[in-house]
PDB file of C-alpha atoms in Angstrom:
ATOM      1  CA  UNK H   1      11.253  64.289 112.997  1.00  0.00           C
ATOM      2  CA  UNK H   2      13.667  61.474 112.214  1.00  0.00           C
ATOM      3  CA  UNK H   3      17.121  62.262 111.930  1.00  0.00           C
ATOM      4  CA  UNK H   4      19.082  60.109 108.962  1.00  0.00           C
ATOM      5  CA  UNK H   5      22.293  59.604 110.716  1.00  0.00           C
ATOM      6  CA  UNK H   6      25.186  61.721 110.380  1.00  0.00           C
ATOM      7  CA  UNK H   7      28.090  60.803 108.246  1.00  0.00           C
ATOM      8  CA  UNK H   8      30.070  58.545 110.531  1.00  0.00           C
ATOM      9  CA  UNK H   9      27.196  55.889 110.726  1.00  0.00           C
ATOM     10  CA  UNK H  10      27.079  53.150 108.383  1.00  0.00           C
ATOM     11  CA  UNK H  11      24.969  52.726 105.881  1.00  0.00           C
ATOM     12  CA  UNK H  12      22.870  49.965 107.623  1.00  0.00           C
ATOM     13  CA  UNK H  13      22.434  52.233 110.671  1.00  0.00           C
ATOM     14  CA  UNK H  14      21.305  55.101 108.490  1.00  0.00           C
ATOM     15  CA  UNK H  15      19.018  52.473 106.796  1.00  0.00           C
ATOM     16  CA  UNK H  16      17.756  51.268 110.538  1.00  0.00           C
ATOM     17  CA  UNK H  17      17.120  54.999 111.662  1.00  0.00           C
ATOM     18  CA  UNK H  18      16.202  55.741 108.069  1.00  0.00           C
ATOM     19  CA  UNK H  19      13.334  52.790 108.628  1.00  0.00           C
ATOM     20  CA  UNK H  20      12.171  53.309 112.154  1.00  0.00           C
ATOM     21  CA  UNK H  21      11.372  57.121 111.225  1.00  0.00           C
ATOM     22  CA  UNK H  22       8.153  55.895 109.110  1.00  0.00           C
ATOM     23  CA  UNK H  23       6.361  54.355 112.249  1.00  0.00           C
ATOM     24  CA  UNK H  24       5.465  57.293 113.748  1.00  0.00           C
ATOM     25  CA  UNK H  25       4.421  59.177 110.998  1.00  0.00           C
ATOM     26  CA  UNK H  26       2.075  55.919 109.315  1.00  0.00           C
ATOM     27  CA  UNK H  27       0.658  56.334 112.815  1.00  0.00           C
ATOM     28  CA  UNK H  28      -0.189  60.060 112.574  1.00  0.00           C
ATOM     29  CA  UNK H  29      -1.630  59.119 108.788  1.00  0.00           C
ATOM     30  CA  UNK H  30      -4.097  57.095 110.628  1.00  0.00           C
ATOM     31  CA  UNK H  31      -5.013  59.755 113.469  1.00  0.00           C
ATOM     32  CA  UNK H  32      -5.278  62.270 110.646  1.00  0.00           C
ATOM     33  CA  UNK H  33      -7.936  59.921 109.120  1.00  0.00           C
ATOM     34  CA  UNK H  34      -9.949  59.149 111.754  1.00  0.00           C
ATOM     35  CA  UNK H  35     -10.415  62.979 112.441  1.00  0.00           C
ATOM     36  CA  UNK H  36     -11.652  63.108 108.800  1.00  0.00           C
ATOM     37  CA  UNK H  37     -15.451  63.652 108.632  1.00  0.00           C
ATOM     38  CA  UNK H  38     -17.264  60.362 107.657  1.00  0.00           C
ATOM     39  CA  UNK H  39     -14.021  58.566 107.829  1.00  0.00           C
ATOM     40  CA  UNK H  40     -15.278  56.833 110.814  1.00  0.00           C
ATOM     41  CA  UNK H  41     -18.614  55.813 109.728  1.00  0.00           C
ATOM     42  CA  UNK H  42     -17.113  53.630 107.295  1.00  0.00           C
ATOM     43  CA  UNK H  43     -17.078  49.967 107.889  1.00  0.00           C
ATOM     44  CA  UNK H  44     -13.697  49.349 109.849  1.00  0.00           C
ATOM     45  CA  UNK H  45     -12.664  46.539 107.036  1.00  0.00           C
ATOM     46  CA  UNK H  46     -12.735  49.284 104.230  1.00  0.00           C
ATOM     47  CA  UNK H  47     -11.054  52.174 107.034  1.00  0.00           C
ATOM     48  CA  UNK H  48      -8.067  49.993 107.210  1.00  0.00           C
ATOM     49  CA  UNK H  49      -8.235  49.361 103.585  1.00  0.00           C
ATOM     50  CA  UNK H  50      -8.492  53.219 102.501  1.00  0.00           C
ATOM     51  CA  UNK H  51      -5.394  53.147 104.972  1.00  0.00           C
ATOM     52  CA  UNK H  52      -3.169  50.342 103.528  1.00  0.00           C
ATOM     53  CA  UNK H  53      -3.952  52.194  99.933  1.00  0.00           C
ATOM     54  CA  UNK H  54      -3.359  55.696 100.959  1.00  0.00           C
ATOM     55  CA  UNK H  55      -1.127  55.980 103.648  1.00  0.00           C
ATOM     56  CA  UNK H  56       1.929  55.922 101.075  1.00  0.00           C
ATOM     57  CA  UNK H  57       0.639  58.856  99.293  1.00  0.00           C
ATOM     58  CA  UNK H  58      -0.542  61.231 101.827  1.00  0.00           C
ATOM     59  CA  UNK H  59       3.248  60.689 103.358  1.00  0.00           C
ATOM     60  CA  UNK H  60       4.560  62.002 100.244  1.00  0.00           C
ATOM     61  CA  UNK H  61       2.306  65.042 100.715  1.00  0.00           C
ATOM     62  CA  UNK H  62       3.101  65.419 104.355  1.00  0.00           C
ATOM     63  CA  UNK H  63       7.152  65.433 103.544  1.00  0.00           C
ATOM     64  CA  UNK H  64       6.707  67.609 100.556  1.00  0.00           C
ATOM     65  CA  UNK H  65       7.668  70.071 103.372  1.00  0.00           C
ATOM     66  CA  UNK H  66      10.865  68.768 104.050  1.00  0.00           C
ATOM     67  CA  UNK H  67      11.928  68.961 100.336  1.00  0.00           C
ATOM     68  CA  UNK H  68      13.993  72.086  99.474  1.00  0.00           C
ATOM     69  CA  UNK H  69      13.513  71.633  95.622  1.00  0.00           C
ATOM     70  CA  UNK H  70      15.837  74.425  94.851  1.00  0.00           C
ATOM     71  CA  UNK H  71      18.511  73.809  97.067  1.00  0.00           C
ATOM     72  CA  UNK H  72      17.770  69.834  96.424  1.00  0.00           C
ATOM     73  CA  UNK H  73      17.823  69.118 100.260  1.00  0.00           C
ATOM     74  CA  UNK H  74      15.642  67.751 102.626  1.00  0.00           C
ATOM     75  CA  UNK H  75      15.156  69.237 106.128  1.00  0.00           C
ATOM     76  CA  UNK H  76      14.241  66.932 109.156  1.00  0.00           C
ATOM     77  CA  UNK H  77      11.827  68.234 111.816  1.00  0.00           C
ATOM     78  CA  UNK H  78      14.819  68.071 113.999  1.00  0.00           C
ATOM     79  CA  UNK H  79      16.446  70.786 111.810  1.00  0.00           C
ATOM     80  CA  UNK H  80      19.252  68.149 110.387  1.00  0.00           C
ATOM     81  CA  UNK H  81      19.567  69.060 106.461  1.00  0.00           C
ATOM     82  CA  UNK H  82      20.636  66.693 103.924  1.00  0.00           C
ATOM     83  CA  UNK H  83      21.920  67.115 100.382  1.00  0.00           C
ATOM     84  CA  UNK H  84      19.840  65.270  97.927  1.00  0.00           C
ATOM     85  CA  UNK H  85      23.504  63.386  97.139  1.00  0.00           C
ATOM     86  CA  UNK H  86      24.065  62.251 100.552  1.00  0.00           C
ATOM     87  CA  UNK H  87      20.934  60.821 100.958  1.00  0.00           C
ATOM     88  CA  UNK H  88      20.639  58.682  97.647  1.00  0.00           C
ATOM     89  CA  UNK H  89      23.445  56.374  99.744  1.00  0.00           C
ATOM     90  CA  UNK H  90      20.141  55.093 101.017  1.00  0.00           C
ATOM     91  CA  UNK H  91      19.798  54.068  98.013  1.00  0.00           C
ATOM     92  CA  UNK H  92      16.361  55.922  97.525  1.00  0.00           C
ATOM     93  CA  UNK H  93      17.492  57.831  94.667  1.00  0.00           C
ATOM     94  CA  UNK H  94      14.788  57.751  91.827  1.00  0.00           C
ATOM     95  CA  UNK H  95      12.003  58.005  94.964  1.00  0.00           C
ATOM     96  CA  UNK H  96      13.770  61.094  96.335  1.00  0.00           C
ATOM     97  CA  UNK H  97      14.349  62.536  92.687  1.00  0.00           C
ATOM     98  CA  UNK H  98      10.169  61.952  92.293  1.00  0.00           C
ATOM     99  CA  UNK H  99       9.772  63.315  95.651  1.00  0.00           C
ATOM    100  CA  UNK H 100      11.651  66.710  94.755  1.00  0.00           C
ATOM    101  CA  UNK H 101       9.338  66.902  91.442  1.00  0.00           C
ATOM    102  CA  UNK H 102       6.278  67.013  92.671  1.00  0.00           C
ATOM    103  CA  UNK H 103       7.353  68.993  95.966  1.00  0.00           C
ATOM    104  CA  UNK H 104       8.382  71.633  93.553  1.00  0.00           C
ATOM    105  CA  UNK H 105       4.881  70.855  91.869  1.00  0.00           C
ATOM    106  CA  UNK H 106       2.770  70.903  95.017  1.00  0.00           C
ATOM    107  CA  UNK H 107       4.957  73.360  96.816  1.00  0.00           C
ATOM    108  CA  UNK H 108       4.561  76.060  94.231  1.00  0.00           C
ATOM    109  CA  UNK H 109       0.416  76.060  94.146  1.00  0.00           C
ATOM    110  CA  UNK H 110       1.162  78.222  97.540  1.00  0.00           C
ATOM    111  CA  UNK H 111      -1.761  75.925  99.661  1.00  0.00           C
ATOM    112  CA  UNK H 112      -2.620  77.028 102.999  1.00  0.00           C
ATOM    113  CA  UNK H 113      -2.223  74.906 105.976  1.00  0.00           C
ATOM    114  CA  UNK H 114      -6.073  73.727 106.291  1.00  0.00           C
ATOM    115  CA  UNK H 115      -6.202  73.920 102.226  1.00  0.00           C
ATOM    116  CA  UNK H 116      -3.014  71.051 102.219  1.00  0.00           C
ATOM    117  CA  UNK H 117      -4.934  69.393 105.261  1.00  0.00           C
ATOM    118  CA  UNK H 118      -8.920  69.006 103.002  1.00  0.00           C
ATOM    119  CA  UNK H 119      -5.868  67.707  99.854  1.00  0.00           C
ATOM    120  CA  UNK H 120      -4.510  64.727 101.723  1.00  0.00           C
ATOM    121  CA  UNK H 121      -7.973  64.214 102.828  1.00  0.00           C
ATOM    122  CA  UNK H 122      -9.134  64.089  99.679  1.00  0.00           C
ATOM    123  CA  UNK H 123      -5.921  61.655  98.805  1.00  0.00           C
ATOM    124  CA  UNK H 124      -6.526  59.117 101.201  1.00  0.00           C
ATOM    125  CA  UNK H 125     -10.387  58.660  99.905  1.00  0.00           C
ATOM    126  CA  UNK H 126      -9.246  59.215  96.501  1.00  0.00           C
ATOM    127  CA  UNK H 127      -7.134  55.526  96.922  1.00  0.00           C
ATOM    128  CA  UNK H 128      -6.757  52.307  95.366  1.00  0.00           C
ATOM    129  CA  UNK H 129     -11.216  51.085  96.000  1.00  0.00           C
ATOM    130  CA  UNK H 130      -9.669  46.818  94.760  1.00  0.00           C
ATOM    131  CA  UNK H 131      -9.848  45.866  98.728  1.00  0.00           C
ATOM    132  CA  UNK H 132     -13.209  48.271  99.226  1.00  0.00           C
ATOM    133  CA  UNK H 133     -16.784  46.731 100.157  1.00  0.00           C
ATOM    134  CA  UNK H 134     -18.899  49.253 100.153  1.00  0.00           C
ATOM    135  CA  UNK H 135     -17.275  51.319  97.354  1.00  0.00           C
ATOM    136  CA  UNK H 136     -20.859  53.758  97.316  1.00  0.00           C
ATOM    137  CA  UNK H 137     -19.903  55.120 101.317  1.00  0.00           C
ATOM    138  CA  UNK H 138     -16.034  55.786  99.886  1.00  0.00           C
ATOM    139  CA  UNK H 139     -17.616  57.346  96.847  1.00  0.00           C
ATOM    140  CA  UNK H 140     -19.797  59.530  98.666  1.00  0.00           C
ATOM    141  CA  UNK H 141     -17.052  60.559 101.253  1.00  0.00           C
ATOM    142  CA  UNK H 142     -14.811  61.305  98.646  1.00  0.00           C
ATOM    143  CA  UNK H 143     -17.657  63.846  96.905  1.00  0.00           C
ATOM    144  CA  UNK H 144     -17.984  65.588  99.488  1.00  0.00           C
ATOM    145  CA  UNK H 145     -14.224  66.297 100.548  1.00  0.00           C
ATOM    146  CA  UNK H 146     -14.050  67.387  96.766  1.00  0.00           C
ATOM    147  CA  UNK H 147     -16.642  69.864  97.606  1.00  0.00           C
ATOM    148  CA  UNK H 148     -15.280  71.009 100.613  1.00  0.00           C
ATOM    149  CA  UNK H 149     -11.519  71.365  98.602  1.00  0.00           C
ATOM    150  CA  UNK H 150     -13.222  73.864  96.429  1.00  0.00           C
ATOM    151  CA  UNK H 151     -12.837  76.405  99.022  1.00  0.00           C
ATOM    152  CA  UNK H 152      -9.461  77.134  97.577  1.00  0.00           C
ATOM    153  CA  UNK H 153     -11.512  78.325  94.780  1.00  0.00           C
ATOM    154  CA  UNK H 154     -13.601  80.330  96.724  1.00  0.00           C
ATOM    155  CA  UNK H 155     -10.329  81.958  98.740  1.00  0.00           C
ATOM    156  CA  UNK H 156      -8.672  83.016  95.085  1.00  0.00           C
ATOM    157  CA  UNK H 157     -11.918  84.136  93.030  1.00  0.00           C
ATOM    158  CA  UNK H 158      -9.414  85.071  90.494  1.00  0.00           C
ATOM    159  CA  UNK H 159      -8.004  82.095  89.796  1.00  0.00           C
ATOM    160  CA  UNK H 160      -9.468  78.967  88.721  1.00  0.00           C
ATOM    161  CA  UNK H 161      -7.152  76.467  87.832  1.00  0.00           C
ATOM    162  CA  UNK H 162      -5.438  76.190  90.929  1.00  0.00           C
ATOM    163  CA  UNK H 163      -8.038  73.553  91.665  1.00  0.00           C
ATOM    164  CA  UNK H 164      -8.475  71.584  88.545  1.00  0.00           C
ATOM    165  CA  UNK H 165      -4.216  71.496  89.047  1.00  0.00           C
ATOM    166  CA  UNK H 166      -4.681  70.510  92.422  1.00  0.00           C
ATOM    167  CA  UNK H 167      -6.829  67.274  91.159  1.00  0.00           C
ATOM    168  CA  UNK H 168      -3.626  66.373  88.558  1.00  0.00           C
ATOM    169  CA  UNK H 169      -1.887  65.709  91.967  1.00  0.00           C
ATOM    170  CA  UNK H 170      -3.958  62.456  92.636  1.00  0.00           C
ATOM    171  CA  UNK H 171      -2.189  60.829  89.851  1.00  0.00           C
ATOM    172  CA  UNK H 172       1.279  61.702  90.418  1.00  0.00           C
ATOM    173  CA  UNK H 173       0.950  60.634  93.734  1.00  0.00           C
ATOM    174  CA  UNK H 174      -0.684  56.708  92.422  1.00  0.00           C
ATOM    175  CA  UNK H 175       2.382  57.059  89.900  1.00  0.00           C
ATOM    176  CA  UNK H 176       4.752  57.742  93.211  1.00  0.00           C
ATOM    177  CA  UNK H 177       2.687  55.122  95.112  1.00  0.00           C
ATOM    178  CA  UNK H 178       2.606  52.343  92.320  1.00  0.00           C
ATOM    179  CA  UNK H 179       7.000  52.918  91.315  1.00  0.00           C
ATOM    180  CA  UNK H 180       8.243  53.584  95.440  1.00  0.00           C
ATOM    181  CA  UNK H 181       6.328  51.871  97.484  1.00  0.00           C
ATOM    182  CA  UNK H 182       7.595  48.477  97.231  1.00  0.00           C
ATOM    183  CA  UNK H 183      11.051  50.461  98.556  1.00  0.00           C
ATOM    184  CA  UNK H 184      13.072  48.074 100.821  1.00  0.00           C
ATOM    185  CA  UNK H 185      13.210  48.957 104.267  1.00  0.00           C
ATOM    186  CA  UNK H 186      15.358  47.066 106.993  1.00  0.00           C
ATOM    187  CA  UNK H 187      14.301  46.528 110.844  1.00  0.00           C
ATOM    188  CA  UNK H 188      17.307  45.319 113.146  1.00  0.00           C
ATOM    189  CA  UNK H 189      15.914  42.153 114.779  1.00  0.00           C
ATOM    190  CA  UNK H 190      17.981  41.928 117.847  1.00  0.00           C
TER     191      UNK H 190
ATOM    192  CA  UNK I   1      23.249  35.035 111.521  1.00  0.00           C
ATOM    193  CA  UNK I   2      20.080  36.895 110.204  1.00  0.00           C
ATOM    194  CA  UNK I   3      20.345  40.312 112.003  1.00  0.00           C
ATOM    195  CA  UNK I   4      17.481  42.399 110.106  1.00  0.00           C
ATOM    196  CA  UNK I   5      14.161  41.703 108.821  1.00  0.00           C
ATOM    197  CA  UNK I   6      13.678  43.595 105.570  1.00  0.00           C
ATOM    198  CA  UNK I   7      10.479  44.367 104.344  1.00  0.00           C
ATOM    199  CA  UNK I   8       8.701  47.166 102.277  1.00  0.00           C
ATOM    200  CA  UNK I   9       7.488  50.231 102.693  1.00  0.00           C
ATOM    201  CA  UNK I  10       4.170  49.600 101.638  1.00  0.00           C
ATOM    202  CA  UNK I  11       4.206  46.020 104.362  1.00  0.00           C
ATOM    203  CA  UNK I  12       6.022  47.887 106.880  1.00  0.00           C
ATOM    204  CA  UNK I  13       2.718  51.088 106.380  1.00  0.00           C
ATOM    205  CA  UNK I  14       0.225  47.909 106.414  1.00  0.00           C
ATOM    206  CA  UNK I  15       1.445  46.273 109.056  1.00  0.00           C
ATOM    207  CA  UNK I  16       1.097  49.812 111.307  1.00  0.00           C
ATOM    208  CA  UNK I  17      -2.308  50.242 110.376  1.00  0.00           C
ATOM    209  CA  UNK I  18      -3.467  46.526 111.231  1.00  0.00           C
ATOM    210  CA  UNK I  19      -1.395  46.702 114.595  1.00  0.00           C
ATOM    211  CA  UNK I  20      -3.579  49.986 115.483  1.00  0.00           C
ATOM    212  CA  UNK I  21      -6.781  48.954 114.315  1.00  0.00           C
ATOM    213  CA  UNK I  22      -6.418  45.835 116.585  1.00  0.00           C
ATOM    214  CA  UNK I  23      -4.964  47.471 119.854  1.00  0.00           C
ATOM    215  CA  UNK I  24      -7.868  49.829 119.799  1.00  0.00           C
ATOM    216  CA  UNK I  25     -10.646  47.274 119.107  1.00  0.00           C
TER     217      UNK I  25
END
């Protein structure tokens, strides 16, 4: 819902508003997660570390939305639109090119509101396991969200490789994760 | 004087999630 600021604003503000607009949404990654079934009967050490693995990538499924990949602009919740050439002043260029890929990618398999909902599920279990104790419970979790994604299947008899396609997502989004999310951002400390 | 504390995305998401998993311990 963040607005990037409008042209007048410099490039540090933009970068400040820019910044501030990912708090809100990490924090409705990690209500999202906790409403996943099983998510919460996982030890709290490997919820958090699920979370610090995933949260990246199931924000780059959750803005896919905003991404116009035709028109190459992004849409805010607040209705502000921005070219994709006014936004690489922030300097986000080869994320927001990336971005606009796999939009188009993700945007064209024509996914369903609860069908986009069981994905990022499935992406946020589907994360880096290095920080993971009991990798078994993540395992299992993840098996059965897999399962439960196959009801795209089962909603479009005729066609099956929307799914198998779907599953190519995971690692374009650990490609987006591992190149963009060491991306700089800059908190006013006043 | 330092006016901004930059850090990245992937910190600033980590730093969210430890900050909620503590306040609702």
């Amino acid at each position: 819902a963040c607005p990037v600021a409008p042209a007048s604003r410099s490039s540090q503000e933009v970068w400040d508003s820019f910044s501030q607009c990912f708090t809100p949404a990490v924090r409705e990654v990690v209500e999202f997660a906790k409403s996943i079934p099983g998510f919460q009967s996982l030890s709290q050490h490997d919820q958090v570390m699920l979370l610090k693995s995933g949260t990246f990538q199931v924000l780059m499924v959750r803005f896919c939305s905003l991404f116009d990949a035709k028109e190459r602009a992004v849409t805010f919740l607040n209705g502000q639109t921005y070219s994709l050439a006014s936004l690489r002043a922030l300097g986000m260029g080869s994320l927001l090119d990336a971005m606009f890929d796999f939009s188009e990618k993700l945007g064209s398999m024509g996914l369903e509101p609860d069908e986009m909902a069981l994905f990022m599920a499935v992406v946020l279990v589907s994360a880096d396991r290095s920080g993971i104790v009991d990798v078994g419970a993540v395992e299992q979790l993840q098996e059965n969200l897999i399962k439960a994604l196959r009801l795209i299947t089962s909603r479009r008899p005729d066609d099956s490789t929307l799914f198998p396609k779907l599953l190519l997502r995971l690692p374009d989004l650990r490609t987006l994760n591992n190149h963009h999310s060491d991306k700089l951002l800059a908190f006013r400390i006043d | 004087p330092k006016t901004h504390r930059v850090m990245t995305l992937a910190d600033h998401i980590s730093h969210i999630i430890t900050q909620d998993f503590a306040r609702n311990q």
